Coordinates of C-alpha atoms and ligand atoms in Angstrom, one line a residue:
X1 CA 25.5 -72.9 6.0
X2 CA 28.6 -74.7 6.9
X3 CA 28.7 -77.9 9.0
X4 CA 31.9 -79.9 9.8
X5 CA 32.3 -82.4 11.7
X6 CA 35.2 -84.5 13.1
X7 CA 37.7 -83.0 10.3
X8 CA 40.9 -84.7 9.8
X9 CA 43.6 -83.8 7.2
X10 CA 47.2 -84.7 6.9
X11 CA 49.8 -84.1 4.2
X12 CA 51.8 -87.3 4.5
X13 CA 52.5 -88.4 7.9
X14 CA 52.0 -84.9 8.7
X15 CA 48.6 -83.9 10.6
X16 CA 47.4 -80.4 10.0
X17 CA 43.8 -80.6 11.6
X18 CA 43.3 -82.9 14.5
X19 CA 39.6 -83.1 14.6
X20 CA 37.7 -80.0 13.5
X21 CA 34.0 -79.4 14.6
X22 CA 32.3 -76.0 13.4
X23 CA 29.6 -74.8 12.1
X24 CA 28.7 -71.3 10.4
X25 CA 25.4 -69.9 10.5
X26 CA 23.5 -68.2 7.5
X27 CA 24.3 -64.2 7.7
X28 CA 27.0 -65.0 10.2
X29 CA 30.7 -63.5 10.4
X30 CA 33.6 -65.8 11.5
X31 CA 37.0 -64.5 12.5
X32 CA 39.4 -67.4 12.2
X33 CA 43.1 -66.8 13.9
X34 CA 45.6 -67.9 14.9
X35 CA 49.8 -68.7 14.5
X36 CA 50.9 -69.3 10.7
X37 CA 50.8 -72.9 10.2
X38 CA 47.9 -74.0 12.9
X39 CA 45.9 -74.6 9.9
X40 CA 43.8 -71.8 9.1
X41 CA 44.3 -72.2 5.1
X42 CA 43.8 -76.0 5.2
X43 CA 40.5 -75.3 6.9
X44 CA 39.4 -72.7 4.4
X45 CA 40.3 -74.8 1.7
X46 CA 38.7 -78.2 2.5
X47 CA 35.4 -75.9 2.7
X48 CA 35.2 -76.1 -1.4
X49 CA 37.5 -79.0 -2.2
X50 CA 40.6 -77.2 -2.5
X51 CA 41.8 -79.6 -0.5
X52 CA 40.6 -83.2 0.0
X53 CA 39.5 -84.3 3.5
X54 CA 41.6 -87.3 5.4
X55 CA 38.8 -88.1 7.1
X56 CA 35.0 -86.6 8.5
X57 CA 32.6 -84.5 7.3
X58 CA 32.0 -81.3 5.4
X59 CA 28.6 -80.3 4.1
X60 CA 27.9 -76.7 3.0
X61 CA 24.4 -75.2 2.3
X62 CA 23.0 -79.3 2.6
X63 CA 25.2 -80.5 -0.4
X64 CA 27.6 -82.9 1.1
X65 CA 30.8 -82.8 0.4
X66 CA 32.1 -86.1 -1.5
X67 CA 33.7 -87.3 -4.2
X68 CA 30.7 -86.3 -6.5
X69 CA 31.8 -84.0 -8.8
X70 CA 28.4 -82.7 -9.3
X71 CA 28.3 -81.6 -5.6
X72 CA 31.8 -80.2 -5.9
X73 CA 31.0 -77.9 -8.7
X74 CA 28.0 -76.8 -6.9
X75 CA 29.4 -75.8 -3.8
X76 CA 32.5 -73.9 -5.5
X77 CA 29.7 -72.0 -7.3
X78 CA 28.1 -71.1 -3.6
X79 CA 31.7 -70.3 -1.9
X80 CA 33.6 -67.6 -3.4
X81 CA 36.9 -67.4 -2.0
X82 CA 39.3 -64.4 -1.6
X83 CA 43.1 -65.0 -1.3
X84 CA 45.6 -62.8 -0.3
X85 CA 48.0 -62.6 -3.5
X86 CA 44.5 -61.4 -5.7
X87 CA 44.9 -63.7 -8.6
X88 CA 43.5 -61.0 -10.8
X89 CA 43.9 -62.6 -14.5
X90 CA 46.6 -60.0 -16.2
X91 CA 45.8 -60.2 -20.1
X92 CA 42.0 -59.0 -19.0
X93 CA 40.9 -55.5 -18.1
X94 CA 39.3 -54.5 -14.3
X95 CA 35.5 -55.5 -16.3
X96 CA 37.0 -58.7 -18.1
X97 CA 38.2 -59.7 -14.7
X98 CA 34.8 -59.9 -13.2
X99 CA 32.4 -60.6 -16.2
X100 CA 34.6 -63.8 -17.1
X101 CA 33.0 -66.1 -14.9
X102 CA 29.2 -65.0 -15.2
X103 CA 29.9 -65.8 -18.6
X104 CA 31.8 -69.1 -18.8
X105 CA 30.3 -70.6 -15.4
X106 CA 26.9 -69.2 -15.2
X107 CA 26.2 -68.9 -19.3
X108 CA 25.2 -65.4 -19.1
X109 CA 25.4 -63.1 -21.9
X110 CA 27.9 -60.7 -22.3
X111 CA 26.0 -57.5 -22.1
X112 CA 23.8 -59.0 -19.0
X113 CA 27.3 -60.0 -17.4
X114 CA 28.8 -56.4 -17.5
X115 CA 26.1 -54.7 -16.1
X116 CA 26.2 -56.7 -13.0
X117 CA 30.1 -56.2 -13.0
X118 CA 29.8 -52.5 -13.2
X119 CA 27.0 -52.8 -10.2
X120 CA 29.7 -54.7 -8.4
X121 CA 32.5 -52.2 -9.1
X122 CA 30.6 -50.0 -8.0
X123 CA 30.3 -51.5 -4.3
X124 CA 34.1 -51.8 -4.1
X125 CA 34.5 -48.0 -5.5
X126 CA 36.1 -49.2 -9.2
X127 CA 33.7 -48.5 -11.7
X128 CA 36.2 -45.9 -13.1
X129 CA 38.7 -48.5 -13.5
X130 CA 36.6 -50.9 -15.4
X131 CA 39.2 -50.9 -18.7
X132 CA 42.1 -50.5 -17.1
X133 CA 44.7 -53.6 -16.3
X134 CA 45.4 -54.8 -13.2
X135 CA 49.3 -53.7 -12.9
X136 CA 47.8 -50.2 -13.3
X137 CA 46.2 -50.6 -9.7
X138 CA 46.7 -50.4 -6.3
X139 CA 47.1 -53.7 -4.2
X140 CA 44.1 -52.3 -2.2
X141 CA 42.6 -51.8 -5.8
X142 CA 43.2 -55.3 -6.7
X143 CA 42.0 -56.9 -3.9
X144 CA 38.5 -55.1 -4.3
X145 CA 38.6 -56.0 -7.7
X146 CA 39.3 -59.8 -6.6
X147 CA 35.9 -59.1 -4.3
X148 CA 33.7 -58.5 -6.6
X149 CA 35.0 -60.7 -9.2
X150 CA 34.0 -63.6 -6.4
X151 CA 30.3 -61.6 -5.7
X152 CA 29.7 -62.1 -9.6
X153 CA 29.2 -65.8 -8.9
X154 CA 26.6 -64.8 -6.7
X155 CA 27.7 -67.0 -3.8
X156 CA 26.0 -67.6 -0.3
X157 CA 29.6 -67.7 1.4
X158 CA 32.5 -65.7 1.1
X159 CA 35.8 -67.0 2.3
X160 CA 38.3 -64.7 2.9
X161 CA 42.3 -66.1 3.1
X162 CA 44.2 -63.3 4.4
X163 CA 43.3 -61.1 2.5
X164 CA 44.7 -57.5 3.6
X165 CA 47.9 -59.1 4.5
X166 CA 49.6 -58.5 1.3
X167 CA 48.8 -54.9 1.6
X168 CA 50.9 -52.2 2.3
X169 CA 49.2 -50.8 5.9
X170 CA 48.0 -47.4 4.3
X171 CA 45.5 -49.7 2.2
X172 CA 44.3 -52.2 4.5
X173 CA 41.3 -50.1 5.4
X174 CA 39.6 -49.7 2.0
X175 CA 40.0 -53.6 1.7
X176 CA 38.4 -54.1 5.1
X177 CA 35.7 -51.4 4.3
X178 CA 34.4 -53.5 1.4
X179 CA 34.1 -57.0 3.6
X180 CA 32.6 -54.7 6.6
X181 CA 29.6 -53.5 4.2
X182 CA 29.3 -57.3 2.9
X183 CA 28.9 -58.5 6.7
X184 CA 26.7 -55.9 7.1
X185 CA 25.0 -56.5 3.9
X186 CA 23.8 -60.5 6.0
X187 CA 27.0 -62.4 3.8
X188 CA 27.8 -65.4 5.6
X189 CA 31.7 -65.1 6.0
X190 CA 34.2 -66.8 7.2
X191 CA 37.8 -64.8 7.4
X192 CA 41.3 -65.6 8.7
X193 CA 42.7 -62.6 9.5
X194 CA 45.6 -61.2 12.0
X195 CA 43.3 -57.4 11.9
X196 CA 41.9 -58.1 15.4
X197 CA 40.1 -54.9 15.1
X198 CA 38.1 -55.6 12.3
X199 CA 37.7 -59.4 14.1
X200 CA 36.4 -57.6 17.3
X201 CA 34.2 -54.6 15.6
X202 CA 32.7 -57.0 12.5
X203 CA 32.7 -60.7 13.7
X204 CA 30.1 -62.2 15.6
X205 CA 32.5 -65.0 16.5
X206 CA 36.0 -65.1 16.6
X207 CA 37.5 -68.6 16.4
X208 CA 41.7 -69.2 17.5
X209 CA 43.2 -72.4 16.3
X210 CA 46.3 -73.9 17.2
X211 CA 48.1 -76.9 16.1
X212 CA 44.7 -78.1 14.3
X213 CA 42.5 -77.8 17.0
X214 CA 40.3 -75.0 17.6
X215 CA 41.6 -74.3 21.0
X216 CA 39.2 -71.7 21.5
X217 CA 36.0 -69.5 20.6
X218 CA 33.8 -66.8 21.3
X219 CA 32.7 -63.4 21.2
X220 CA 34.9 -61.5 20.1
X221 CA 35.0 -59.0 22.4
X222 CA 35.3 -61.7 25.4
X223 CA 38.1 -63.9 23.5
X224 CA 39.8 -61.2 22.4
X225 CA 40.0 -59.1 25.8
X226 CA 39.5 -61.8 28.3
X227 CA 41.5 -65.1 26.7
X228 CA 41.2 -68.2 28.8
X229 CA 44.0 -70.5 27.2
X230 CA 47.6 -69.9 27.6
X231 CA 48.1 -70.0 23.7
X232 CA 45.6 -67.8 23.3
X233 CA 47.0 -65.4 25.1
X234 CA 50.7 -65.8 24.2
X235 CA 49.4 -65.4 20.4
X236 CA 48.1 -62.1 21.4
X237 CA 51.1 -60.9 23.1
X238 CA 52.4 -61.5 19.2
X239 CA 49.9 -60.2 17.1
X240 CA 49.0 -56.6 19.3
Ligands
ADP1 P1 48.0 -71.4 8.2 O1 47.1 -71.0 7.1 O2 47.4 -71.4 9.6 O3 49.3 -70.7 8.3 P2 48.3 -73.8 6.7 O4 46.9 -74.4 6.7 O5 48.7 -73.1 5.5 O6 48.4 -72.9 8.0 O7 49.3 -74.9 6.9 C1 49.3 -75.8 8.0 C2 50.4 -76.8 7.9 O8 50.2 -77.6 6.7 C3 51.8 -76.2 7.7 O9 52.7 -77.0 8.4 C4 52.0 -76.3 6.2 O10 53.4 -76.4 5.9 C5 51.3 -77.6 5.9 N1 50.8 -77.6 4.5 C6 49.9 -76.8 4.0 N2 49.6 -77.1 2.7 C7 50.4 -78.2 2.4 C8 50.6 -79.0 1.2 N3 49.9 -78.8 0.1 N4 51.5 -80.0 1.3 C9 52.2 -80.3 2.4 N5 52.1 -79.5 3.6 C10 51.2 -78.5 3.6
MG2 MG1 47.3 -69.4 5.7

């Protein structure tokens, strides 16, 4: 579903990925980690043009990723992304939220667009907050909100940017419930996280970059309890 190849991106004379190569199968679940500024986001975000690539290759679902416009729009339509301050839009209620885009992207009518958002608030547990605002709900809430506002694209990928570590700790769990039955539902996902427990019980790889290099990958369990590289294991000593 994802292919990259050689990746290279720098902000000015600075380099933030030195060469990535990864690819993401269909139904798979990638754990991305790793120290805050080893470029995790930057990755995530040259996946739909967020970001512009330096230099090498990204191609998602077979649409290459160039300066095409028409391939762009495409592939932000098949990625839905996830971040970790929710974005929710505050003028529109829980079922505004998540009907929005089905409307104005995908030209569906209203009525057609708010029965798939209350299916989708269903999933995350929200359909009795469909007409209420966000600042009425929980970060947790929100979050879940933010999911299924992304699933009502109807995308192939999900992209997750931190997205529980906003969260107060007594809500991380409902967040990560939600992106545990979407892994298990066969979403392809790819998401930095620092919860290695949900990395080692959900992903089927885990991947650790440092310094924009994937310095190392795996099964989770193995990378995770057996680490090879000294940075690898260092980073653990921070994050357990
Ligand atoms: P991570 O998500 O792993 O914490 P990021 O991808 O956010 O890392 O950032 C990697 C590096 O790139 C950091 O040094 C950060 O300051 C820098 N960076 C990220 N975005 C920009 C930007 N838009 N302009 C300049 N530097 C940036
Ligand atoms: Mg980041």
């Amino acid at each position: 579903m994802i292919h990259i190849e050689n990746l290279h991106k720098s902000f000015g004379q600075l380099e933030v990925l030195k060469g990535i190569d990864l690819k993401v199968y269909k139904g798979e679940v990638v754990a991305l980690i790793g120290a805050s500024g080893s470029g995790k986001s930057t990755l995530l975000r040259c996946i739909n043009r967020l970001e512009t690539v330096t230099s090498g290759n990204v191609i998602v679902d077979n649409i290459k990723l160039d300066n095409s416009v028409k391939n762009i729009s495409k592939i932000r339509q098949e990625v839905g992304m996830v971040f970790q301050q929710f974005n929710l839009f505050p003028h529109m209620t829980v079922l505004e939220n998540v009907t929005v885009g089905q409307i104005q992207v995908l030209n569906k009518h209203k009525a057609e667009a708010e029965i798939e958002s209350i299916k989708l608030l269903e999933k995350v547990g929200l359909k009795d907050k469909k007409d209420v605002y966000p600042k009425k709900l929980s970060g947790g809430q929100q979050q879940r909100v933010a999911i299924a506002r992304a699933l009502a694209m109807n995308p192939k990928i999900m992209l997750f940017d931190e997205p529980t570590s906003a969260l107060d700790p007594e809500l991380v769990g409902e967040v990560l419930q939600v992106m545990k039955q979407l892994a298990f539902e066969g979403m392809t996902m790819v998401v930095v996280t620092h919860e290695m427990g949900f990395a080692k019980e959900v992903a089927d790889r885990v991947i650790f970059m440092a310094d924009g290099v994937i310095e190392e990958q795996g099964d989770p369990k193995e990378v995770l309890t057996h680490p090879k590289s000294e940075r690898l294991i260092s980073f653990l000593r921070l994050v357990r």
